Coordinates of C-alpha atoms in Angstrom, one line a residue:
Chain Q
X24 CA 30.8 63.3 -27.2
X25 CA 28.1 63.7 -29.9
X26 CA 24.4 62.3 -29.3
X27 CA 24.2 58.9 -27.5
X28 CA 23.8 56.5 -29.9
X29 CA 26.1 56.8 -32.7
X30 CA 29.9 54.6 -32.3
X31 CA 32.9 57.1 -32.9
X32 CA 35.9 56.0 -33.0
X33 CA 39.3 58.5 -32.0
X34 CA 37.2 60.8 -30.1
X35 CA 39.1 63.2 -27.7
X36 CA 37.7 61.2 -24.8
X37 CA 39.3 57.9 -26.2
X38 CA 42.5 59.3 -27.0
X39 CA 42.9 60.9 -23.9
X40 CA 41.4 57.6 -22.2
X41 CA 44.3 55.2 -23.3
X42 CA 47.1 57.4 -21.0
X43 CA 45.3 57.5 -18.6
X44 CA 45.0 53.7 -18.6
X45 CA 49.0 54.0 -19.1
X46 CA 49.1 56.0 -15.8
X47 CA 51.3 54.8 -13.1
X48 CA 53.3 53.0 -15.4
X49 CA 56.3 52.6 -17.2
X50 CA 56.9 52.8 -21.0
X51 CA 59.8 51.4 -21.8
X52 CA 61.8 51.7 -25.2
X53 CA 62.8 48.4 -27.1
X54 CA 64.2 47.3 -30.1
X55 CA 63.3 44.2 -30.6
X56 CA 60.9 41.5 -30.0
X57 CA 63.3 39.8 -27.4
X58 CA 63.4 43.0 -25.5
X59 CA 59.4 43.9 -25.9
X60 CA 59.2 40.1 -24.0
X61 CA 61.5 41.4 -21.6
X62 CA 59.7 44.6 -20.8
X63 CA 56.1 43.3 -20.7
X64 CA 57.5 40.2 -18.4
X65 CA 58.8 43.0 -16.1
X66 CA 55.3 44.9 -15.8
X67 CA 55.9 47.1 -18.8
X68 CA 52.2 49.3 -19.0
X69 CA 53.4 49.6 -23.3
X70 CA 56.3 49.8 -25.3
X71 CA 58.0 52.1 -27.1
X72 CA 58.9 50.4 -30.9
X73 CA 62.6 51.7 -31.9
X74 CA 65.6 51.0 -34.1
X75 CA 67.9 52.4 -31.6
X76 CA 67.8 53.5 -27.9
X77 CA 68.5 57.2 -27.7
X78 CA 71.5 56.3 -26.3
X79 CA 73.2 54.8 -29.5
X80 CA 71.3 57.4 -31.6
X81 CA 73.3 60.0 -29.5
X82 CA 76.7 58.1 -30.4
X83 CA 75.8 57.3 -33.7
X84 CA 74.7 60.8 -35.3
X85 CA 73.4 61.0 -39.0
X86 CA 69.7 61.6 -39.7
X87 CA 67.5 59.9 -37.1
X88 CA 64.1 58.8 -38.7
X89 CA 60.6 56.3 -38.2
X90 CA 62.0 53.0 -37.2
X91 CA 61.7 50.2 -40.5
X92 CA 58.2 48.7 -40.0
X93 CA 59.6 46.0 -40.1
X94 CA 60.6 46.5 -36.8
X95 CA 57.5 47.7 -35.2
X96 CA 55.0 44.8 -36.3
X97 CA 57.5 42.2 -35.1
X98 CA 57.5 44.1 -32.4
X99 CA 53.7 44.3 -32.0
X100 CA 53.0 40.9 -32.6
X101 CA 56.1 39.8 -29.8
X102 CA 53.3 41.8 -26.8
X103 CA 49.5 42.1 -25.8
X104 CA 50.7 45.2 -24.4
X105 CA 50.0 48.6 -26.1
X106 CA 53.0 49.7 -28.5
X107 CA 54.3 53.5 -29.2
X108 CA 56.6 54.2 -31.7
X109 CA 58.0 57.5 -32.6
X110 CA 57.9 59.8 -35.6
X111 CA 59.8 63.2 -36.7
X112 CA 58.3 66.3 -35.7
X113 CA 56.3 67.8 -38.5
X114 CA 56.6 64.7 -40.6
X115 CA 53.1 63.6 -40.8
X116 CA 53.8 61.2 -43.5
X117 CA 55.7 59.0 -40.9
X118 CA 52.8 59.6 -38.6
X119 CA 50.4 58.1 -41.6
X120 CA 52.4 55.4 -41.9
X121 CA 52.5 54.5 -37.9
X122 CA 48.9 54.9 -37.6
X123 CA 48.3 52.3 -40.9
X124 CA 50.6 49.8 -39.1
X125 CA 48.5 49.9 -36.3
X126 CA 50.8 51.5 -33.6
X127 CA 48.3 52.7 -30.0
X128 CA 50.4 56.0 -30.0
X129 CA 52.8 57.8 -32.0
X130 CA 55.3 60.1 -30.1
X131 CA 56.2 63.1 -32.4
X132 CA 59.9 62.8 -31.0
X133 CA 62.5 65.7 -30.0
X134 CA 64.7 62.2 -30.0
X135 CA 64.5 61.9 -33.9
X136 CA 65.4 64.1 -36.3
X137 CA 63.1 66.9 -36.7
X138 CA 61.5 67.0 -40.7
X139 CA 59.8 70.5 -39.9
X140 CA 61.6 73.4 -38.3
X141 CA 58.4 75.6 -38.2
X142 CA 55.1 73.1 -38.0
X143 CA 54.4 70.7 -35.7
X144 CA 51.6 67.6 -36.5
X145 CA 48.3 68.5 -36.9
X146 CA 47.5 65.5 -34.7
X147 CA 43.7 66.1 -34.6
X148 CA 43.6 64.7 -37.9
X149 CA 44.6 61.3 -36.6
X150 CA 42.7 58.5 -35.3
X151 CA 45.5 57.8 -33.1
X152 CA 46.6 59.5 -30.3
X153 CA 49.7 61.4 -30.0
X154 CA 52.1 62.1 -26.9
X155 CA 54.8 64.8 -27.6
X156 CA 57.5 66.2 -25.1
X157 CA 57.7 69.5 -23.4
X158 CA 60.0 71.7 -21.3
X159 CA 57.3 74.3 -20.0
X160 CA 53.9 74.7 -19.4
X161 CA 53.9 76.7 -22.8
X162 CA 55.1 74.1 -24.8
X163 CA 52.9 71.4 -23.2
X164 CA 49.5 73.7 -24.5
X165 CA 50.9 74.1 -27.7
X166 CA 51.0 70.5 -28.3
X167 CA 48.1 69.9 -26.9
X168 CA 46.7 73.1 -28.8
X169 CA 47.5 70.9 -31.8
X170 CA 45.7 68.0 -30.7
X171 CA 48.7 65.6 -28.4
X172 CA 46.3 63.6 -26.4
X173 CA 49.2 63.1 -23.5
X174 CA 52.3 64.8 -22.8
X175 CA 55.7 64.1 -21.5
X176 CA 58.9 66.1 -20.4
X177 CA 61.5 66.0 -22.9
X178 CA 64.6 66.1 -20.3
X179 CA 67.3 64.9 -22.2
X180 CA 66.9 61.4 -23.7
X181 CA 70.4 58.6 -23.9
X182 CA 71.9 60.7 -21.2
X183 CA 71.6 58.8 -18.2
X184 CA 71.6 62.8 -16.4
X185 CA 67.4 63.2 -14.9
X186 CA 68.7 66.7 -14.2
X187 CA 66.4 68.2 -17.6
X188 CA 63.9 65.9 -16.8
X189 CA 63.7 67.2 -13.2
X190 CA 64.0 70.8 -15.1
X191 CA 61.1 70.6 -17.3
X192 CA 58.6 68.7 -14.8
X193 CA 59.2 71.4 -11.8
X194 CA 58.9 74.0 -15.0
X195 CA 55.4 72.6 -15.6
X196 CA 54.1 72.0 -12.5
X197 CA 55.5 75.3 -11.1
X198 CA 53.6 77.3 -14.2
X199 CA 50.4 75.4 -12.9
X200 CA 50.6 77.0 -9.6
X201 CA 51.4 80.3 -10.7
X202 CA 48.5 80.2 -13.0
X203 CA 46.6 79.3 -10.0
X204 CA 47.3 82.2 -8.0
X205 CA 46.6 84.7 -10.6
X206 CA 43.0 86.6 -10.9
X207 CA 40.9 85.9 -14.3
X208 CA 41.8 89.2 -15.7
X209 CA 45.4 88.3 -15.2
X210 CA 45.1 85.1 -17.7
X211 CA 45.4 86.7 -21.2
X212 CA 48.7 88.3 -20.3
X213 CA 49.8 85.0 -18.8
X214 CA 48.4 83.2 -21.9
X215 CA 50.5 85.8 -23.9
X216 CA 53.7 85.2 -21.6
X217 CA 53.2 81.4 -22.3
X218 CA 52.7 81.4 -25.5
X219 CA 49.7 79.1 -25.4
X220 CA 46.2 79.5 -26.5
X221 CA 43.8 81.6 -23.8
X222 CA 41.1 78.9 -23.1
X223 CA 43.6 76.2 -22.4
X224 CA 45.5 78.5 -19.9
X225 CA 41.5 79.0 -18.5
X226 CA 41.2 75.5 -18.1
X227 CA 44.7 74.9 -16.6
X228 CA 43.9 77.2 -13.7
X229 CA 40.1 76.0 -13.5
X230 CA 41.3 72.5 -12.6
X231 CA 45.0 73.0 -11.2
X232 CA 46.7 70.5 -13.6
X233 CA 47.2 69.9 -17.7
X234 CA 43.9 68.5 -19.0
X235 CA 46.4 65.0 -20.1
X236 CA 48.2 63.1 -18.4
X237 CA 52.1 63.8 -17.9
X238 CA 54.2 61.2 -17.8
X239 CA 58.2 61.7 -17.3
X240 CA 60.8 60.8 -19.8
X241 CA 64.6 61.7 -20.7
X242 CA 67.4 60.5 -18.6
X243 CA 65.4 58.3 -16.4
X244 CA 68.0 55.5 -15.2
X245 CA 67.2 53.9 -11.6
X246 CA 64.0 53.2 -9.7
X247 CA 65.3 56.2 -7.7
X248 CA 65.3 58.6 -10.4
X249 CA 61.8 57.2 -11.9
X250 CA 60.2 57.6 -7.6
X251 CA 61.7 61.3 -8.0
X252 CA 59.8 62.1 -11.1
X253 CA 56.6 60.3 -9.5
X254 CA 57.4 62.3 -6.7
X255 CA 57.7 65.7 -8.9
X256 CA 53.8 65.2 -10.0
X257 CA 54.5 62.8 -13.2
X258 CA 51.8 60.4 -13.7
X259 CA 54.1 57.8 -15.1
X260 CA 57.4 57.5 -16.5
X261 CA 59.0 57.0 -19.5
X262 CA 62.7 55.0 -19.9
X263 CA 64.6 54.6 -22.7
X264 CA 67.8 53.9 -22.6
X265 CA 68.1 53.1 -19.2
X266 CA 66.8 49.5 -19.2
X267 CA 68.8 47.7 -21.8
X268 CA 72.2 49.9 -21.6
X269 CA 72.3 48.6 -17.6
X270 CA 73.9 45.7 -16.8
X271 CA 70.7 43.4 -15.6
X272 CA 67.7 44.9 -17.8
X273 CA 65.1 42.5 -16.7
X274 CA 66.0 43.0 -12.4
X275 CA 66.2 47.2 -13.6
X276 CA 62.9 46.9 -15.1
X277 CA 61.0 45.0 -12.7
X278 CA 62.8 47.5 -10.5
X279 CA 61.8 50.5 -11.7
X280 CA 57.9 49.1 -12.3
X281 CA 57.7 48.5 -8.3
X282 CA 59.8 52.4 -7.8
X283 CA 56.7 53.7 -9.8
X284 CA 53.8 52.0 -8.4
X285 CA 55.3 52.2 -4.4
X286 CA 57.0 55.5 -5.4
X287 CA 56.5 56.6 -1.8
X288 CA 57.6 53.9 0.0
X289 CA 61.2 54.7 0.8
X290 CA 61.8 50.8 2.3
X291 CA 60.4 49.5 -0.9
X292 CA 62.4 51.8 -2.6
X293 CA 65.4 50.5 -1.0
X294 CA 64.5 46.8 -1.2
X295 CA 64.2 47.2 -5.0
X296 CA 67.0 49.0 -5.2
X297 CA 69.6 46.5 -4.1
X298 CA 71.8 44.4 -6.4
X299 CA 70.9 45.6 -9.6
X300 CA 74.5 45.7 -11.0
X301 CA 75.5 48.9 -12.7
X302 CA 73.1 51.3 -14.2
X303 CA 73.9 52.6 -17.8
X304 CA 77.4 54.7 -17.5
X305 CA 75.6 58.1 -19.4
X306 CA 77.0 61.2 -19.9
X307 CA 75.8 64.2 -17.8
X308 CA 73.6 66.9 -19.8
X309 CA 76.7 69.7 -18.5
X310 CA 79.3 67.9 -20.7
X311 CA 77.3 67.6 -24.1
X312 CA 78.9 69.8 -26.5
X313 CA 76.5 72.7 -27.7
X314 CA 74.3 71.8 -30.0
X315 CA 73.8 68.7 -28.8
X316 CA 70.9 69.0 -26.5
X317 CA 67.7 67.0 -28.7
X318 CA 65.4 69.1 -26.0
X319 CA 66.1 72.3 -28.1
X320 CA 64.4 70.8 -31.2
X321 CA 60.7 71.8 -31.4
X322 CA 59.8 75.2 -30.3
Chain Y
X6 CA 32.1 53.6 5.4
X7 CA 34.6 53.4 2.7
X8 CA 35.1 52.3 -0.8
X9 CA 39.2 50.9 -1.8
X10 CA 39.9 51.5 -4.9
X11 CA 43.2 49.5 -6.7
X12 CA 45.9 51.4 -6.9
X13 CA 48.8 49.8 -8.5
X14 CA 48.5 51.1 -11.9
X15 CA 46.2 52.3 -14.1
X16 CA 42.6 54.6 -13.8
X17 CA 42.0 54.9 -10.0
X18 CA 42.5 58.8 -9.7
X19 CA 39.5 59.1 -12.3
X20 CA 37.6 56.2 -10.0
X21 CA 38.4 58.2 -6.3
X22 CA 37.3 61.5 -8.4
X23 CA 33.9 60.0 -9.5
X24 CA 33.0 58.5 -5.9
X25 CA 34.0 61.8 -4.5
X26 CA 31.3 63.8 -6.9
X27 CA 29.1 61.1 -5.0
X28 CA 30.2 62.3 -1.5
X29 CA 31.8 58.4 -1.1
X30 CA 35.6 58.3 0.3
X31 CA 37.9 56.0 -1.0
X32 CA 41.4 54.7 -0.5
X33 CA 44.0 53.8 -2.8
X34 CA 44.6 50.1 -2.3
X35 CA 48.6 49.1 -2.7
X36 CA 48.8 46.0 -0.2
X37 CA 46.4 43.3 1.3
X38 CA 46.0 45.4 5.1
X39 CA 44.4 48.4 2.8
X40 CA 41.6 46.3 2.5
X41 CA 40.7 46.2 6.1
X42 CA 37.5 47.5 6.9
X43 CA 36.2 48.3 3.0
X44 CA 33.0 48.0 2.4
X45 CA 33.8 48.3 -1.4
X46 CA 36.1 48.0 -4.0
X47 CA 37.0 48.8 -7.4
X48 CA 39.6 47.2 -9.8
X49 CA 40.3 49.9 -12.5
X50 CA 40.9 50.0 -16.0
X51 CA 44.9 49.9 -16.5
X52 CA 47.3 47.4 -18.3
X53 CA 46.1 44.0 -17.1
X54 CA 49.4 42.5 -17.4
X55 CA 51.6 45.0 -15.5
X56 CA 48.5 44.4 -12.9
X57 CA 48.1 40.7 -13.0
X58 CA 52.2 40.6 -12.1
X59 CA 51.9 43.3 -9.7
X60 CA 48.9 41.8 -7.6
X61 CA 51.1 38.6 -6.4
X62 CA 54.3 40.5 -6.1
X63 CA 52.3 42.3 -3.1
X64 CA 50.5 39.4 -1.7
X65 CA 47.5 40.6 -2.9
X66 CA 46.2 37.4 -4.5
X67 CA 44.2 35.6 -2.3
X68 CA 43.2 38.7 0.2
X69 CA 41.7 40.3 -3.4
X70 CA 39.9 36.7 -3.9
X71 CA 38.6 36.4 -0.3
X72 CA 37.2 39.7 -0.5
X73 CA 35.3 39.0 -4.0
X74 CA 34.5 35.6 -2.2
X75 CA 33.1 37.5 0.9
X76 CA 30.0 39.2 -0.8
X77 CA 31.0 42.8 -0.6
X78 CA 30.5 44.6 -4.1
X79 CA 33.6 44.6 -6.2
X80 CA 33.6 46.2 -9.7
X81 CA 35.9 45.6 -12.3
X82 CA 36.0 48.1 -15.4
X83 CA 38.2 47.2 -18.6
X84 CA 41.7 45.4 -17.0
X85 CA 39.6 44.6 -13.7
X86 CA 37.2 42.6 -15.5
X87 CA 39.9 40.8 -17.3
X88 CA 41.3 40.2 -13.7
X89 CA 38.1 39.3 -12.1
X90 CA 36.9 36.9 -14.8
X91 CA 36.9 33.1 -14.6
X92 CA 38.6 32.7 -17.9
X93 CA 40.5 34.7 -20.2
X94 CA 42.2 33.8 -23.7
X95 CA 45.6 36.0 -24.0
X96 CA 46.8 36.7 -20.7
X97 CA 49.5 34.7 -19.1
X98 CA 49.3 35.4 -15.5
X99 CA 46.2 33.9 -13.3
X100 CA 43.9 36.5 -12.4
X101 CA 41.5 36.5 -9.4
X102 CA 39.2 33.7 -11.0
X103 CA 36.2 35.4 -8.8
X104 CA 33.4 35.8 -11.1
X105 CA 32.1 33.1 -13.5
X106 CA 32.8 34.8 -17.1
X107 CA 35.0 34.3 -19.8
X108 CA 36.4 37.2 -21.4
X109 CA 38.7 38.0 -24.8
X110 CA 41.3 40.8 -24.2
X111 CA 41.5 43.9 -26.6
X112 CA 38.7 41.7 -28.4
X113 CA 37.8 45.3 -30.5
X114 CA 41.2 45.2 -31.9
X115 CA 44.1 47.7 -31.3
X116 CA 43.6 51.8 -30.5
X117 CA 42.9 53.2 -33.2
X118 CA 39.9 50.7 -33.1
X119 CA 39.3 51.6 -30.0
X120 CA 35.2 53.8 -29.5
X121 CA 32.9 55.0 -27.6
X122 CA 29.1 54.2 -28.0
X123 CA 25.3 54.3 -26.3
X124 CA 24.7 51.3 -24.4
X125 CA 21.5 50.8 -22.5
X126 CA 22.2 49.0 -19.2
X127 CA 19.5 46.9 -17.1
X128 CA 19.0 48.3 -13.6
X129 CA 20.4 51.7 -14.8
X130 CA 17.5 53.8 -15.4
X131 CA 18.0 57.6 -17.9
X132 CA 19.0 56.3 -21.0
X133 CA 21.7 54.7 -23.1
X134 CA 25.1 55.1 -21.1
X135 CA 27.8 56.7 -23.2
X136 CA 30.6 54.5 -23.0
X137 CA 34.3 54.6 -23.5
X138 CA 36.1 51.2 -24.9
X139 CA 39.6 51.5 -24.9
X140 CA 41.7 48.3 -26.4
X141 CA 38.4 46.8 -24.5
X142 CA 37.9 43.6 -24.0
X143 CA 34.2 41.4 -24.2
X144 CA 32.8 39.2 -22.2
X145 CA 32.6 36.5 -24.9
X146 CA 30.3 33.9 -22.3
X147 CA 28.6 34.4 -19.0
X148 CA 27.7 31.5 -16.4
X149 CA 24.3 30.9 -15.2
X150 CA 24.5 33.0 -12.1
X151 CA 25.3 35.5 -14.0
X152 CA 23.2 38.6 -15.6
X153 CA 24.5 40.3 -18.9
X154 CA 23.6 43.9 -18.1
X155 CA 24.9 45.4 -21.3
X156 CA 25.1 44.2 -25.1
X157 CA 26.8 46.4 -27.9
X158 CA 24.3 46.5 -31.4
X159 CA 26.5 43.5 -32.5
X160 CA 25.3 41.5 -29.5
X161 CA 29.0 41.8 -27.2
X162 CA 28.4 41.8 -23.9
X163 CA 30.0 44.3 -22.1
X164 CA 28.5 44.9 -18.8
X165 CA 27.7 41.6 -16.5
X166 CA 26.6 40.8 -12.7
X167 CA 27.0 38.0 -10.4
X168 CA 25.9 39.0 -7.1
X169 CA 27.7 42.4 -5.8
X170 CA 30.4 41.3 -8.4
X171 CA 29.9 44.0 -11.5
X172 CA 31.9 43.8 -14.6
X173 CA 32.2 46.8 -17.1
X174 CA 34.5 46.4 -20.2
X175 CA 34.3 49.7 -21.2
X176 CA 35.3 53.4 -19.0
X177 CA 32.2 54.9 -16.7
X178 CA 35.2 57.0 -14.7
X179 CA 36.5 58.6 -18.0
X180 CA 33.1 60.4 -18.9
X181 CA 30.6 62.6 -17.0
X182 CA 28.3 60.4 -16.1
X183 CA 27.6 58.8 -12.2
X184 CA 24.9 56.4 -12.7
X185 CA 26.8 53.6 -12.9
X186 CA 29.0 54.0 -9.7
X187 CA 25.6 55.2 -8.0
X188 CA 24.3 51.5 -9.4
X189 CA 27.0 50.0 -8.2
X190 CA 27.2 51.4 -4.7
X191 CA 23.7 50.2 -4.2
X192 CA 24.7 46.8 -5.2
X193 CA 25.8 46.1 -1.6
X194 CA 22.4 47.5 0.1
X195 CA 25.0 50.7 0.3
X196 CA 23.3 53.8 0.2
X197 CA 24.7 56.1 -2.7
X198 CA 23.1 59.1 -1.4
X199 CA 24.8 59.1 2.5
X200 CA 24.4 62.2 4.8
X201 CA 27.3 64.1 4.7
X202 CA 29.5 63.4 7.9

């Protein structure tokens, strides 16, 4: 914040703002305006604008890039709520391009192809906010080191299997209360160990949590799993293909929308639960083939 | 003594925090027998959709609207103004109806438009407030029982009162700054300054 009069506009404060507006809800990926109707009708909190769920991504292979725009704006003008839409890591042409079509946040994406083995975005030179995924407390301060304004897990996206997503959110919040056991002269070593810049590690142990919000994402396919990752410490949840590769997506939507917000409520949980026809078949994160894991991209 | 705050999505952690830097308690608010015994509440900034569907799925609904009806203060920032206003172009669920405004939704455009800005507010004494808009809405009319408190440079108004009914489109709970939950605590003849205990 600068002196009181002026109006700024992509300040820290209001990129940070918007997910945490976005907490205790669910983003939920679509690929079409039909499906954006669907989500929003269901109690979406924003969408996430895609060619293909990570799910067919997976199955398809080939080079997976920016959605066509095309997509996106029909997409944007299908919902009042706020819309997401993913670009490469390190491709910060992509990102241009999402932030002139007007997308609320860009999510540089492990799902996609990456464009740049050894750079991520420079996101503080955006007006828009970015979220990026994370396995470890580490990973999350980098990205935020280079400006993400939110982060999420990565688990491991079109699987159906929360087991990386439970992984990397017990990593994170695990880190934090290490960090906030250790004595200040203790913190460069740890900052060292993490690979993350000291005053974020500082800041970290100052206020017991990340300075963003943390939402959960990657494998994410019942109101079950989406309460557990509630339950884990995530502020809100991410699900991709888990909504339109089950059998019912509106009932698993709404479903998982009421799991987030009564996340606690075991006979909620239950009431929700029933009668929501098969979830999406996945494959579990122990049978990928190596190689295959899209949470080893980005470093 | 205690001060509800709506809790089924959006902004209330960064509400409860502020109201605790005031030595208030609150409660996170999730179904209509929460709001036994409040002497406050606060409707949070969030996604007003996913709220306006949540609110009847809960039977929420009328409880919400009796206790606007009932002249304890209830504040509404950003989404909870949207739900608390009379009117409201763009959203297709009812809202609570409770206060006699009519407001746009994300009338400041999409996030990258989104700002922050020095707003001086009636009644709030130090200074322009430093205020957060995010996908913000604007109160675009006000009834006559009702006092504008705050007007951006281009003449939006973004703060309004009717009673102990307070509407905020922009953020007070995302920046540093108390004044306007101490305003609003007082707006019930609520002292914002209680002894400890």
């Amino acid at each position: 914040m600068s002196e009181n009069g002026a109006t700024e506009r992509g300040t820290w404060t209001v990129k940070t703002g918007l997910a945490q507006m976005l907490k205790g809800g669910v983003i939920m990926d679509v690929v079409s305006p039909e499906h954006a109707r669907i989500a929003e009708e269901a109690g979406a909190c924003a969408v996430m604008a895609l060619e293909r769920v990570p799910a067919d991504i997976r199955r398809d292979g080939g080079v997976a890039r920016m959605s066509d725009p095309e997509i996106i704006v029909r997409i944007t003008e299908a919902v009042s709520i706020p819309v997401m839409a993913k670009a490469r890591i390190g491709h910060f042409v992509e990102a241009d391009i999402l932030q002139a079509l007007g997308v609320d946040y860009i999510d540089e994406s492990e799902v996609l192809t990456p464009a740049d083995e050894a750079h991520h975005i420079d996101k503080r030179a955006f007006t828009v906010p970015f979220v990026c995924g994370c396995r470890d407390l580490g990973e999350a301060l980098r990205r935020i080191a280079e400006g993400a304004a939110m982060i999420r897990t990565k688990g491991e996206a079109g699987t159906g299997d929360i087991v990386e997503a439970v992984r990397h959110m017990r990593a994170v919040q695990g880190e934090i209360r290490r960090l906030c056991s250790l004595s200040p002269d203790e913190l460069p070593a740890a900052a060292r160990d993490l690979r993350a810049p000291l005053e974020l590690v500082e800041r970290v142990r100052a206020e017991g949590r990340l300075p963003v919000v943390n939402f959960a994402a990657g494998g994410v396919a019942t109101p079950a799993d989406a309460a557990l990752m509630m339950r884990l410490g995530a502020d809100g949840v991410f699900v991709g293909s888990g909504i339109f590769k089950a059998e019912n997506p509106p009932a698993v939507a709404s479903a998982i929308v009421e799991s987030v917000t009564h996340y606690g409520d075991a006979e909620l949980l239950a009431r929700v639960s029933r009668g929501l026809g098969p979830a999406m078949r996945g494959q579990s994160v122990a049978s990928l083939p190596e190689g295959e894991a899209l949470a080893a991209r980005g470093w | 003594m205690t001060v509800g705050v709506l809790a089924l999505q959006g902004g209330f952690r960064e509400h409860a925090a502020m109201l605790a830097r005031l030595g208030r308690a609150s409660v996170e608010v999730r179904g209509p027998e929460a709001l036994d015994g409040l002497e406050a509440l606060i409707i949070p900034g969030g996604e007003s959709t996913t709220i306006a569907r949540l609110i009847p799925r809960y039977g929420l609904r009328e409880p919400l609207r009796d206790f606007c009806a009932g002249g304890r203060p209830v504040w509404g920032t950003c989404a909870g103004a949207i739900l608390l206003a009379r009117e409201v172009d763009a959203l297709d669920r009812p809202g609570l109806a409770a206060m006699d405004i009519a407001v746009a939704r994300n009338a400041f455009g999409r996030q990258v438009d989104s700002f922050e800005a020095g707003v001086e507010l009636a009644g709030v004494g130090g200074g322009p407030f430093r205020a957060i808009f995010i996908r913000a809405p604007r109160i675009a009319s006000a009834g006559k029982g009702v006092e504008a408190l705050g007007r951006l440079a281009d003449g939006s108004i973004v703060a309004a009162r009717q009673g102990a009914l307070l509407a905020t489109a922009f953020h007070p709970e995302l920046g540093d700054d108390p004044r306007l939950h101490e305003y609003f605590l007082s707006l019930g003849g609520v002292n914002a300054r209680p002894a400890i205990g």
